[in-house]
Amino acid sequence: MAAPRKRLGDLLVESGLITDVQLEMALAEKPKDQRLGDALLGRGYITEQQLIEVLEFQLGIPHINLFRYPFDPKLFNIVHKDFAKRNLLVPLKADGDRLFVAMSDPMDYLTIEDLRLSTGFHIETAIASKDDILRTISKYYEDESFEDIFIDQPEETKQQEELTDLDSPVVRLVNQLMVSAVAQKASDIHLDPQENELIIRYRLDGLLKTERVLPKHMQGMLTARIKILANLDITEQRLPQDGRIKTTIDFRPIDLRVSTLPTIFGEKIVMRILDLSSSLSDLKKLGFNPLNLDRFLEEINRPNGIVLISGPTGSGKSSTLYAALNKLNSEEVNIITVEDPVEYQLSGVNQIQVNQNVGLTFATGLRSILRQDPDIVMVGEIRDRDTVEIAIRASLTGHLVLSTIHTNDSVASITRLLDMGVEPFLVTASLNAVVAQRLIRKVCRDCGKKMPATTREQEIFAKRGLTVEEINRGSGCAACNMTGYRGRVAIHEVLLIDDAMRELINSNATPAKMREAAVKSGTIFLIDDGLDKVIQGLTTTEEVLRVALPE
């Protein structure tokens, strides 16, 4: 007699990883088509490694790492790609009448039965992580030798093929690059032309990683295909161009911002990936320290004034702005934005796209906005004196203005405004707060282990008035691509423009004096917020020092 089949939720409760209440909440709130495991992972109740260990221990199903597994390519013809992707499985090997498959959910008995009927094999299961399976599908189901197919074709034939044939090698290769990038949760795809080759790199958790190296003769075709998708001029190769691609990958809407730049070895292309289905809309999920969150919420709820978010490109400024707008968005207020480009569409918010070709800049857009009776205005970026002067005028006439500025920290944002030629008394009359922000990598939850802090680390913490005994570090596993880090969290510095700071600005005080005043007002600097997250076990000292140097 067969043993009764236990449900995943019951196994996790029995193992003590989740409570009955958490299980009931996840079951009640998850969409019908979402797996329970994904719902629990999304809420942070368990890690994928914990899920795998429970299934491995309780059911006796082996866990397998697909990172360097010797796959048999013939088996990918037996299990169709769509079926594999939809049910998160990959075929491993065939032995007689048995087919061994790796699954993220080996308790999905309906899928196992479907696979048995469609292949004629008796199915034996192993467990692999969801990301591991998706990476494998992306790599092996399309891992063809495109180089040979591309060679020795007339240029006219190539371009015609790109435009008309969705099954052509260049179309499939570009699609594969995008699908693989999304599967690996990359934020950018870089096509770097070199003298004798084309390097494809993905930015994962803020750092670039070489994905593959292609022969030089494939460069022109790939560039032309991406330009066609982004509605760019394929004949213009001497000037930079910007465009965007809207597509759907794995049933999720994906927006790619495309930028081309002429270099001595051809056009470099960067595609910024915006996953429209996973845009952050909750300020509490952005990693704000409780004090910083209270201060930020207080400032964005004021009826007028300017709140600036500062940091370099890729520091998450846009996510924070959108989360703030989402918090403020209600039927009682008129919110208008002017952006370059509009990254995420917010329901109930009037969003304007900058268009330099027709003269619609941040400054001209902002002038027009003020005639539209707005309560809250968001300017994508303060780049010049015109824009900042109109933003100041808007804040002084009863509007709340949110914007970003490219500076290293909060105090530097004040000096940047003064350098633009803004009078100190206008800065003090309009500016409410400056939020400096950076993104740092989080220690992988699956392979992170507590280790004693080094003497050097203890010295760094002691200088900031902090103590630390242990630091959480990742040893590297399949879930984090052997890096020890997975995902990112923001660190913040919220500088309030209080009376003491206004006096210093009006008297043209040095940045050092302003920092002293900020310390007295209880400002938590980037380095302090980062080290606090090290103490919490979220990140490492190296990550914090990579983006925020101690004074």
Coordinates of C-alpha atoms in Angstrom, one line a residue:
M1 CA 0.0 0.0 0.0
A2 CA 1.4 3.4 -1.1
A3 CA 2.3 5.9 1.7
P4 CA -0.1 8.8 2.0
R5 CA 1.1 11.9 0.1
K6 CA 1.9 14.8 2.4
R7 CA 1.3 18.4 1.3
L8 CA 4.2 20.8 1.2
G9 CA 2.6 23.2 3.8
D10 CA 2.2 20.4 6.3
L11 CA 5.8 19.3 5.9
L12 CA 7.1 22.9 6.5
V13 CA 4.9 23.3 9.6
E14 CA 6.1 19.9 10.9
S15 CA 9.7 21.0 10.4
G16 CA 9.1 24.2 12.4
L17 CA 10.1 26.5 9.5
I18 CA 6.7 28.2 9.4
T19 CA 3.7 28.4 11.7
D20 CA 0.1 27.4 11.0
V21 CA -0.8 31.1 10.9
Q22 CA 1.9 31.9 8.3
L23 CA 0.7 28.9 6.2
E24 CA -3.0 30.1 6.3
M25 CA -2.0 33.6 5.4
A26 CA 0.1 32.5 2.5
L27 CA -2.7 30.2 1.2
A28 CA -5.4 32.9 1.6
E29 CA -3.4 35.8 0.0
K30 CA -1.6 34.0 -2.9
P31 CA -3.0 34.1 -6.4
K32 CA -4.7 30.9 -7.6
D33 CA -2.0 30.2 -10.2
Q34 CA 0.9 30.7 -7.7
R35 CA 2.7 27.8 -6.1
L36 CA 2.7 27.6 -2.3
G37 CA 6.5 27.4 -2.3
D38 CA 6.8 30.6 -4.3
A39 CA 4.3 32.4 -2.0
L40 CA 6.2 31.4 1.1
L41 CA 9.5 32.5 -0.5
G42 CA 8.1 35.8 -1.7
R43 CA 7.0 36.6 1.9
G44 CA 10.4 35.7 3.3
Y45 CA 9.1 33.0 5.6
I46 CA 11.6 30.5 4.2
T47 CA 14.6 30.4 1.9
E48 CA 14.8 28.2 -1.2
Q49 CA 17.6 26.2 0.5
Q50 CA 15.4 25.5 3.5
L51 CA 12.6 24.4 1.2
I52 CA 14.9 22.0 -0.6
E53 CA 16.4 20.6 2.6
V54 CA 12.9 19.8 4.0
L55 CA 11.8 18.0 0.9
E56 CA 15.2 16.2 0.7
F57 CA 15.0 15.1 4.4
Q58 CA 11.3 14.3 4.7
L59 CA 10.7 12.7 1.3
G60 CA 14.1 11.2 0.6
I61 CA 14.3 13.0 -2.7
P62 CA 17.9 13.9 -3.6
H63 CA 19.0 17.5 -4.1
I64 CA 21.0 18.2 -7.3
N65 CA 23.2 21.2 -8.3
L66 CA 22.8 21.9 -12.0
F67 CA 25.7 24.3 -12.1
R68 CA 28.1 21.9 -13.9
Y69 CA 25.8 18.9 -14.6
P70 CA 26.8 16.8 -17.7
F71 CA 23.4 17.1 -19.5
D72 CA 22.5 14.8 -22.4
P73 CA 21.4 17.3 -25.2
K74 CA 19.1 14.6 -26.8
L75 CA 16.8 14.7 -23.8
F76 CA 15.9 18.3 -24.5
N77 CA 14.0 17.0 -27.5
I78 CA 11.9 14.7 -25.3
V79 CA 10.7 17.4 -22.9
H80 CA 9.5 20.5 -24.7
K81 CA 10.9 23.8 -23.6
D82 CA 7.5 25.4 -22.9
F83 CA 6.5 22.4 -20.7
A84 CA 9.9 22.6 -18.9
K85 CA 9.6 26.3 -18.2
R86 CA 6.0 26.2 -17.2
N87 CA 6.5 23.4 -14.7
L88 CA 10.1 24.3 -13.7
L89 CA 11.8 21.1 -14.5
V90 CA 14.7 19.8 -16.7
P91 CA 15.6 16.3 -17.9
L92 CA 18.8 14.9 -16.4
K93 CA 19.3 11.5 -17.8
A94 CA 17.5 8.4 -19.2
D95 CA 18.2 4.9 -17.9
G96 CA 16.2 2.1 -19.5
D97 CA 12.5 3.0 -19.1
R98 CA 13.3 5.6 -16.4
L99 CA 13.7 9.4 -17.0
F100 CA 15.4 11.4 -14.3
V101 CA 14.2 15.0 -14.0
A102 CA 15.1 17.9 -11.7
M103 CA 12.1 19.8 -10.4
S104 CA 11.6 22.8 -8.1
D105 CA 8.5 21.1 -6.8
P106 CA 8.9 17.3 -6.7
M107 CA 5.4 17.1 -5.0
D108 CA 3.7 18.3 -8.2
Y109 CA 2.2 14.9 -9.0
L110 CA 0.0 16.2 -11.8
T111 CA 3.1 17.4 -13.7
I112 CA 4.9 14.1 -13.1
E113 CA 1.9 12.2 -14.4
D114 CA 1.7 14.5 -17.5
L115 CA 5.3 13.9 -18.2
R116 CA 5.0 10.1 -17.8
L117 CA 2.1 10.0 -20.3
S118 CA 3.8 12.3 -22.8
T119 CA 7.2 10.6 -22.8
G120 CA 6.4 7.0 -22.0
F121 CA 9.1 7.0 -19.3
H122 CA 8.7 6.2 -15.6
I123 CA 9.7 9.5 -13.9
E124 CA 12.2 9.7 -11.2
T125 CA 12.6 13.1 -9.5
A126 CA 15.3 15.2 -7.9
I127 CA 15.1 18.7 -6.4
A128 CA 16.8 21.8 -7.8
S129 CA 16.3 25.5 -7.1
K130 CA 14.0 27.5 -9.3
D131 CA 16.7 29.9 -10.4
D132 CA 19.0 26.9 -11.2
I133 CA 16.4 25.3 -13.4
L134 CA 15.6 28.6 -15.2
R135 CA 19.3 29.3 -15.9
T136 CA 19.6 25.7 -17.2
I137 CA 16.6 26.0 -19.5
S138 CA 17.8 29.4 -20.8
K139 CA 21.3 28.1 -21.5
Y140 CA 20.8 24.6 -22.9
Y141 CA 17.5 24.8 -24.8
E142 CA 18.9 27.5 -27.0
D143 CA 22.6 26.7 -26.8
E144 CA 23.3 26.4 -30.5
S145 CA 26.4 27.2 -32.5
F146 CA 25.1 30.5 -33.9
E147 CA 28.6 31.4 -35.1
D148 CA 28.6 28.9 -38.0
I149 CA 25.1 29.9 -39.2
F150 CA 26.0 33.6 -39.2
I151 CA 29.1 33.2 -41.3
D152 CA 29.3 33.9 -45.1
Q153 CA 25.8 35.4 -45.6
P154 CA 25.3 38.4 -47.9
E155 CA 24.6 41.6 -45.9
E156 CA 21.2 42.1 -47.7
T157 CA 20.1 38.6 -46.8
K158 CA 21.0 39.2 -43.2
Q159 CA 19.0 42.4 -42.8
Q160 CA 16.0 40.9 -44.6
E161 CA 16.2 37.9 -42.4
E162 CA 16.3 40.0 -39.3
L163 CA 13.2 42.0 -40.3
T164 CA 11.0 39.1 -41.5
D165 CA 12.1 35.7 -40.0
L166 CA 11.4 35.2 -36.3
D167 CA 13.2 31.9 -36.5
S168 CA 16.4 33.3 -37.9
P169 CA 19.6 32.8 -35.8
V170 CA 20.1 36.5 -35.0
V171 CA 16.5 36.8 -33.8
R172 CA 16.8 33.7 -31.6
L173 CA 20.2 34.8 -30.2
V174 CA 18.9 38.3 -29.2
N175 CA 15.8 36.7 -27.6
Q176 CA 18.0 34.2 -25.7
L177 CA 20.2 37.0 -24.4
M178 CA 17.2 38.9 -23.0
V179 CA 15.5 35.8 -21.6
S180 CA 18.7 34.6 -19.9
A181 CA 19.3 38.1 -18.4
V182 CA 15.7 38.2 -17.0
A183 CA 16.1 34.6 -15.6
Q184 CA 19.3 35.7 -13.8
K185 CA 17.7 38.9 -12.5
A186 CA 20.2 41.1 -14.3
S187 CA 19.6 44.8 -14.3
D188 CA 21.6 45.6 -17.5
I189 CA 22.9 43.8 -20.6
H190 CA 26.2 45.2 -22.0
L191 CA 27.4 44.4 -25.6
D192 CA 31.0 45.5 -25.5
P193 CA 32.8 45.5 -28.9
Q194 CA 36.5 44.6 -28.8
E195 CA 39.1 44.5 -31.6
N196 CA 38.6 40.8 -32.3
E197 CA 35.4 39.8 -30.4
L198 CA 32.1 40.9 -28.9
I199 CA 31.8 40.5 -25.1
I200 CA 28.3 40.1 -23.6
R201 CA 28.1 41.1 -19.9
Y202 CA 25.2 41.1 -17.4
R203 CA 25.1 43.4 -14.4
L204 CA 24.0 41.1 -11.5
D205 CA 23.4 42.7 -8.1
G206 CA 25.4 45.8 -9.2
L207 CA 28.5 44.1 -10.5
L208 CA 29.2 43.1 -14.2
K209 CA 29.8 39.5 -15.1
T210 CA 30.9 38.2 -18.5
E211 CA 28.1 36.0 -19.9
R212 CA 29.6 34.9 -23.2
V213 CA 32.2 36.0 -25.8
L214 CA 31.0 36.0 -29.5
P215 CA 33.1 36.3 -32.7
K216 CA 33.6 39.7 -34.2
H217 CA 31.6 38.9 -37.3
M218 CA 28.4 38.6 -35.3
Q219 CA 28.6 42.2 -34.0
G220 CA 27.0 44.0 -36.9
M221 CA 24.0 41.6 -37.1
L222 CA 23.3 41.7 -33.3
T223 CA 23.6 45.5 -33.3
A224 CA 21.2 45.9 -36.2
R225 CA 18.6 43.5 -34.7
I226 CA 18.6 45.4 -31.3
K227 CA 18.3 48.7 -33.2
I228 CA 15.3 47.4 -35.1
L229 CA 13.6 46.2 -31.9
A230 CA 14.2 49.6 -30.3
N231 CA 13.1 51.6 -33.4
L232 CA 16.5 53.2 -33.9
D233 CA 18.2 54.2 -37.1
I234 CA 20.3 51.2 -38.2
T235 CA 22.2 53.3 -40.8
E236 CA 23.4 55.8 -38.1
Q237 CA 26.6 54.5 -36.5
R238 CA 28.4 57.7 -35.7
L239 CA 26.1 59.2 -33.1
P240 CA 24.7 57.9 -29.8
Q241 CA 21.0 56.9 -29.9
D242 CA 18.4 56.0 -27.3
G243 CA 15.3 53.9 -27.6
R244 CA 13.3 51.3 -25.8
I245 CA 12.0 47.8 -26.3
K246 CA 8.7 46.5 -24.9
T247 CA 8.3 42.8 -24.7
T248 CA 7.0 39.9 -22.6
I249 CA 9.3 37.3 -21.1
D250 CA 7.9 34.3 -19.2
F251 CA 4.4 36.0 -19.1
R252 CA 5.9 39.2 -17.5
P253 CA 5.9 42.6 -19.1
I254 CA 9.5 43.7 -19.5
D255 CA 10.7 47.2 -20.7
L256 CA 14.3 47.6 -21.9
R257 CA 15.9 51.0 -22.2
V258 CA 18.4 50.8 -25.1
S259 CA 21.5 53.1 -25.4
T260 CA 24.0 53.0 -28.2
L261 CA 27.4 54.6 -28.1
P262 CA 30.0 54.7 -31.0
T263 CA 33.5 53.4 -29.9
I264 CA 36.6 52.7 -31.9
F265 CA 35.6 49.0 -32.3
G266 CA 31.9 49.6 -33.2
E267 CA 28.8 50.5 -31.3
K268 CA 28.6 49.6 -27.6
I269 CA 25.0 48.8 -26.5
V270 CA 23.6 48.8 -23.0
M271 CA 20.0 47.6 -22.3
R272 CA 18.6 48.5 -18.9
I273 CA 16.0 46.0 -17.9
L274 CA 12.9 47.2 -16.1
D275 CA 10.7 44.4 -14.8
L276 CA 7.3 46.1 -14.8
S277 CA 5.7 43.3 -12.8
S278 CA 8.1 43.7 -9.8
S279 CA 8.4 47.4 -9.4
L280 CA 8.8 48.3 -5.7
S281 CA 5.8 50.3 -4.5
D282 CA 6.1 50.0 -0.7
L283 CA 8.5 52.4 1.1
K284 CA 8.8 49.9 4.0
K285 CA 10.4 47.3 1.6
L286 CA 13.3 49.7 0.6
G287 CA 15.4 49.0 3.6
F288 CA 14.9 52.4 5.4
N289 CA 16.2 52.5 9.0
P290 CA 13.1 53.2 11.3
L291 CA 14.3 56.7 12.1
N292 CA 15.1 57.5 8.5
L293 CA 11.7 56.2 7.4
D294 CA 9.9 58.4 9.9
R295 CA 11.8 61.4 8.8
F296 CA 11.3 60.7 5.1
L297 CA 7.6 60.1 5.5
E298 CA 7.2 63.4 7.5
E299 CA 9.0 65.4 4.8
I300 CA 7.0 64.0 1.8
N301 CA 3.8 64.6 3.7
R302 CA 4.5 68.3 3.9
P303 CA 2.3 70.5 1.7
N304 CA 5.2 72.3 0.0
G305 CA 9.0 72.4 -0.3
I306 CA 11.6 70.3 -2.2
V307 CA 12.7 66.8 -1.2
L308 CA 15.8 65.6 -3.2
I309 CA 17.1 62.1 -3.6
S310 CA 20.8 61.9 -4.4
G311 CA 23.2 59.2 -5.6
P312 CA 25.0 57.9 -8.7
T313 CA 23.3 56.1 -11.6
G314 CA 22.0 52.7 -10.5
S315 CA 21.6 53.6 -6.8
G316 CA 17.8 53.0 -6.7
K317 CA 16.8 56.7 -6.7
S318 CA 13.9 56.1 -9.1
S319 CA 12.5 53.2 -7.0
T320 CA 12.4 55.4 -4.0
L321 CA 10.7 58.2 -5.9
Y322 CA 8.1 55.9 -7.3
A323 CA 7.5 54.4 -3.8
A324 CA 7.0 57.9 -2.4
L325 CA 4.6 58.8 -5.2
N326 CA 2.7 55.6 -4.6
K327 CA 2.4 56.4 -0.9
L328 CA 1.1 60.0 -1.7
N329 CA -1.2 58.9 -4.6
S330 CA -4.9 59.4 -3.8
E331 CA -7.9 60.9 -5.5
E332 CA -7.6 64.1 -3.4
V333 CA -4.3 65.2 -4.9
N334 CA -3.1 66.0 -8.5
I335 CA 0.3 64.4 -9.1
I336 CA 2.2 65.3 -12.3
T337 CA 5.6 64.0 -13.2
V338 CA 8.1 65.0 -15.9
E339 CA 10.6 62.1 -16.5
D340 CA 13.3 61.0 -18.9
P341 CA 12.2 58.3 -19.6
V342 CA 9.0 57.3 -17.9
E343 CA 10.2 54.0 -16.3
Y344 CA 7.1 52.7 -14.5
Q345 CA 3.5 53.7 -15.2
L346 CA 1.6 54.7 -12.1
S347 CA -2.2 54.6 -12.2
G348 CA -3.8 57.9 -11.3
V349 CA -0.5 59.9 -11.9
N350 CA -0.1 62.2 -14.9
Q351 CA 3.3 61.3 -16.4
I352 CA 5.1 63.4 -19.0
Q353 CA 8.0 62.0 -21.2
V354 CA 10.9 64.4 -21.9
N355 CA 11.4 64.8 -25.7
Q356 CA 14.5 66.8 -26.5
N357 CA 13.7 66.6 -30.3
V358 CA 10.7 68.8 -30.0
G359 CA 12.0 71.0 -27.2
L360 CA 10.2 69.3 -24.3
T361 CA 12.9 69.4 -21.6
F362 CA 12.6 69.1 -17.8
A363 CA 12.5 72.9 -17.6
T364 CA 9.8 73.5 -20.3
G365 CA 7.8 70.5 -19.0
L366 CA 7.9 71.9 -15.5
R367 CA 6.8 75.3 -16.6
S368 CA 3.7 73.8 -18.2
I369 CA 3.0 71.5 -15.2
L370 CA 2.6 74.6 -13.0
R371 CA -0.4 75.7 -15.1
Q372 CA -2.1 72.3 -14.5
D373 CA -3.0 73.0 -10.8
P374 CA -0.8 70.3 -9.4
D375 CA -0.4 69.4 -5.7
I376 CA 2.7 67.3 -6.0
V377 CA 5.3 67.6 -8.8
M378 CA 8.0 65.0 -9.5
V379 CA 10.9 66.0 -11.7
G380 CA 13.0 63.1 -12.9
E381 CA 16.3 64.9 -12.4
I382 CA 17.7 68.3 -11.6
R383 CA 20.4 68.9 -14.2
D384 CA 20.6 72.6 -14.8
R385 CA 19.9 76.0 -13.3
D386 CA 16.7 76.5 -15.3
T387 CA 15.1 73.3 -13.9
V388 CA 16.2 74.0 -10.3
E389 CA 14.9 77.6 -10.4
I390 CA 11.4 76.6 -11.6
A391 CA 11.4 73.8 -9.0
I392 CA 12.2 76.3 -6.3
R393 CA 9.4 78.7 -7.6
A394 CA 7.0 75.8 -7.6
S395 CA 7.8 74.9 -4.0
L396 CA 7.5 78.5 -2.8
T397 CA 4.0 78.7 -4.3
G398 CA 2.6 75.8 -2.4
H399 CA 3.7 72.7 -4.2
L400 CA 5.6 69.6 -3.0
V401 CA 8.4 68.9 -5.4
L402 CA 10.2 65.6 -5.5
S403 CA 13.4 65.1 -7.6
T404 CA 16.8 63.5 -7.9
I405 CA 20.3 64.9 -8.2
H406 CA 23.6 63.3 -9.0
T407 CA 25.9 63.9 -6.0
N408 CA 27.9 61.7 -3.6
D409 CA 26.1 62.5 -0.3
S410 CA 23.4 64.8 1.2
V411 CA 25.7 67.7 2.1
A412 CA 27.2 67.7 -1.4
S413 CA 23.7 68.1 -2.9
I414 CA 23.4 71.5 -1.1
T415 CA 26.8 72.7 -2.5
R416 CA 25.7 71.4 -5.9
L417 CA 22.6 73.6 -5.9
L418 CA 24.8 76.6 -4.8
D419 CA 27.3 75.8 -7.6
M420 CA 24.4 75.9 -10.1
G421 CA 24.0 79.6 -9.2
V422 CA 21.0 79.3 -6.9
E423 CA 21.0 82.0 -4.2
P424 CA 21.5 80.6 -0.6
F425 CA 18.3 82.2 0.7
L426 CA 16.3 80.4 -2.0
V427 CA 17.8 77.1 -1.1
T428 CA 17.0 77.6 2.6
A429 CA 13.5 78.8 1.8
S430 CA 12.6 75.8 -0.4
L431 CA 14.6 72.7 0.5
N432 CA 13.0 70.4 3.1
A433 CA 15.4 67.4 3.0
V434 CA 18.0 65.5 1.0
V435 CA 18.1 61.7 1.0
A436 CA 21.4 60.1 -0.1
Q437 CA 21.0 56.5 -1.2
R438 CA 23.2 53.6 -2.3
L439 CA 22.5 49.9 -3.1
I440 CA 24.6 47.2 -1.5
R441 CA 24.5 43.4 -2.0
K442 CA 22.8 41.2 0.6
V443 CA 24.5 38.1 2.0
C444 CA 22.9 35.0 0.4
R445 CA 20.4 33.6 2.9
D446 CA 21.1 30.0 1.8
C447 CA 24.9 29.9 2.3
G448 CA 25.4 32.8 4.8
K449 CA 27.2 31.8 8.1
K450 CA 28.3 33.8 11.1
M451 CA 32.0 34.3 11.3
P452 CA 34.2 36.2 13.8
A453 CA 34.8 39.9 12.9
T454 CA 38.4 40.7 12.0
T455 CA 40.5 43.2 14.1
R456 CA 40.3 45.7 11.2
E457 CA 36.5 45.4 11.1
Q458 CA 36.2 45.9 14.8
E459 CA 38.4 49.1 14.5
I460 CA 36.1 50.4 11.7
F461 CA 33.0 49.9 13.8
A462 CA 34.7 51.3 16.9
K463 CA 35.4 54.6 15.1
R464 CA 31.7 55.0 14.4
G465 CA 30.8 54.2 18.0
L466 CA 29.6 50.6 17.2
T467 CA 30.7 47.2 18.3
V468 CA 30.6 43.9 16.4
E469 CA 31.6 40.4 17.3
E470 CA 30.3 38.3 14.3
I471 CA 29.8 39.1 10.6
N472 CA 27.4 37.1 8.4
R473 CA 29.3 35.9 5.2
G474 CA 28.2 33.8 2.3
S475 CA 30.5 30.9 1.3
G476 CA 28.9 30.6 -2.2
C477 CA 26.3 28.2 -3.5
A478 CA 24.2 27.5 -6.6
A479 CA 21.5 30.0 -5.5
C480 CA 23.9 32.9 -5.5
N481 CA 26.1 31.8 -8.5
M482 CA 28.9 31.1 -6.0
T483 CA 29.3 34.8 -5.1
G484 CA 28.0 34.6 -1.5
Y485 CA 25.6 37.5 -2.2
R486 CA 22.0 37.5 -3.5
G487 CA 19.8 40.5 -3.9
R488 CA 20.4 44.1 -2.8
V489 CA 19.2 46.4 -0.1
A490 CA 19.4 50.2 0.1
I491 CA 21.3 52.3 2.7
H492 CA 20.2 55.9 3.3
E493 CA 21.2 59.2 4.7
V494 CA 18.3 61.6 5.5
L495 CA 19.5 65.1 6.0
L496 CA 16.8 67.5 7.4
I497 CA 17.2 71.2 6.6
D498 CA 16.5 72.6 10.0
D499 CA 17.1 76.1 11.4
A500 CA 20.8 75.4 12.2
M501 CA 21.4 74.1 8.7
R502 CA 19.7 77.1 7.2
E503 CA 21.9 79.5 9.1
L504 CA 25.0 77.7 7.8
I505 CA 23.8 77.7 4.2
N506 CA 23.0 81.4 4.4
S507 CA 26.4 82.2 5.8
N508 CA 28.2 80.1 3.0
A509 CA 29.6 77.7 5.6
T510 CA 31.9 74.9 4.5
P511 CA 30.6 71.3 3.9
A512 CA 32.6 70.2 7.0
K513 CA 30.6 72.6 9.2
M514 CA 27.3 71.4 7.6
R515 CA 28.3 67.8 8.5
E516 CA 28.9 68.8 12.1
A517 CA 25.4 70.3 12.3
A518 CA 24.0 67.2 10.7
V519 CA 25.7 65.0 13.4
K520 CA 24.2 67.2 16.1
S521 CA 20.7 66.8 14.5
G522 CA 21.0 63.0 14.7
T523 CA 21.6 62.3 11.0
I524 CA 22.4 58.7 10.3
F525 CA 25.1 58.8 7.6
L526 CA 25.4 56.2 4.8
I527 CA 28.4 54.5 6.5
D528 CA 26.5 54.2 9.8
D529 CA 23.3 52.9 8.1
G530 CA 25.5 50.4 6.2
L531 CA 27.4 49.2 9.3
D532 CA 24.1 48.8 11.1
K533 CA 22.9 46.5 8.3
V534 CA 26.2 44.5 8.8
I535 CA 25.3 44.1 12.5
Q536 CA 21.8 42.8 11.4
G537 CA 23.5 40.2 9.2
L538 CA 22.2 41.6 6.0
T539 CA 25.5 42.5 4.3
T540 CA 29.3 42.6 4.8
T541 CA 31.7 45.3 5.8
E542 CA 33.4 45.1 2.4
E543 CA 30.1 45.9 0.6
V544 CA 29.4 48.9 2.8
L545 CA 33.0 50.3 2.3
R546 CA 32.6 49.7 -1.5
V547 CA 29.9 52.5 -1.7
A548 CA 30.4 54.6 1.5
L549 CA 33.8 55.5 2.7
P550 CA 34.3 56.5 6.3
E551 CA 35.4 60.1 6.9

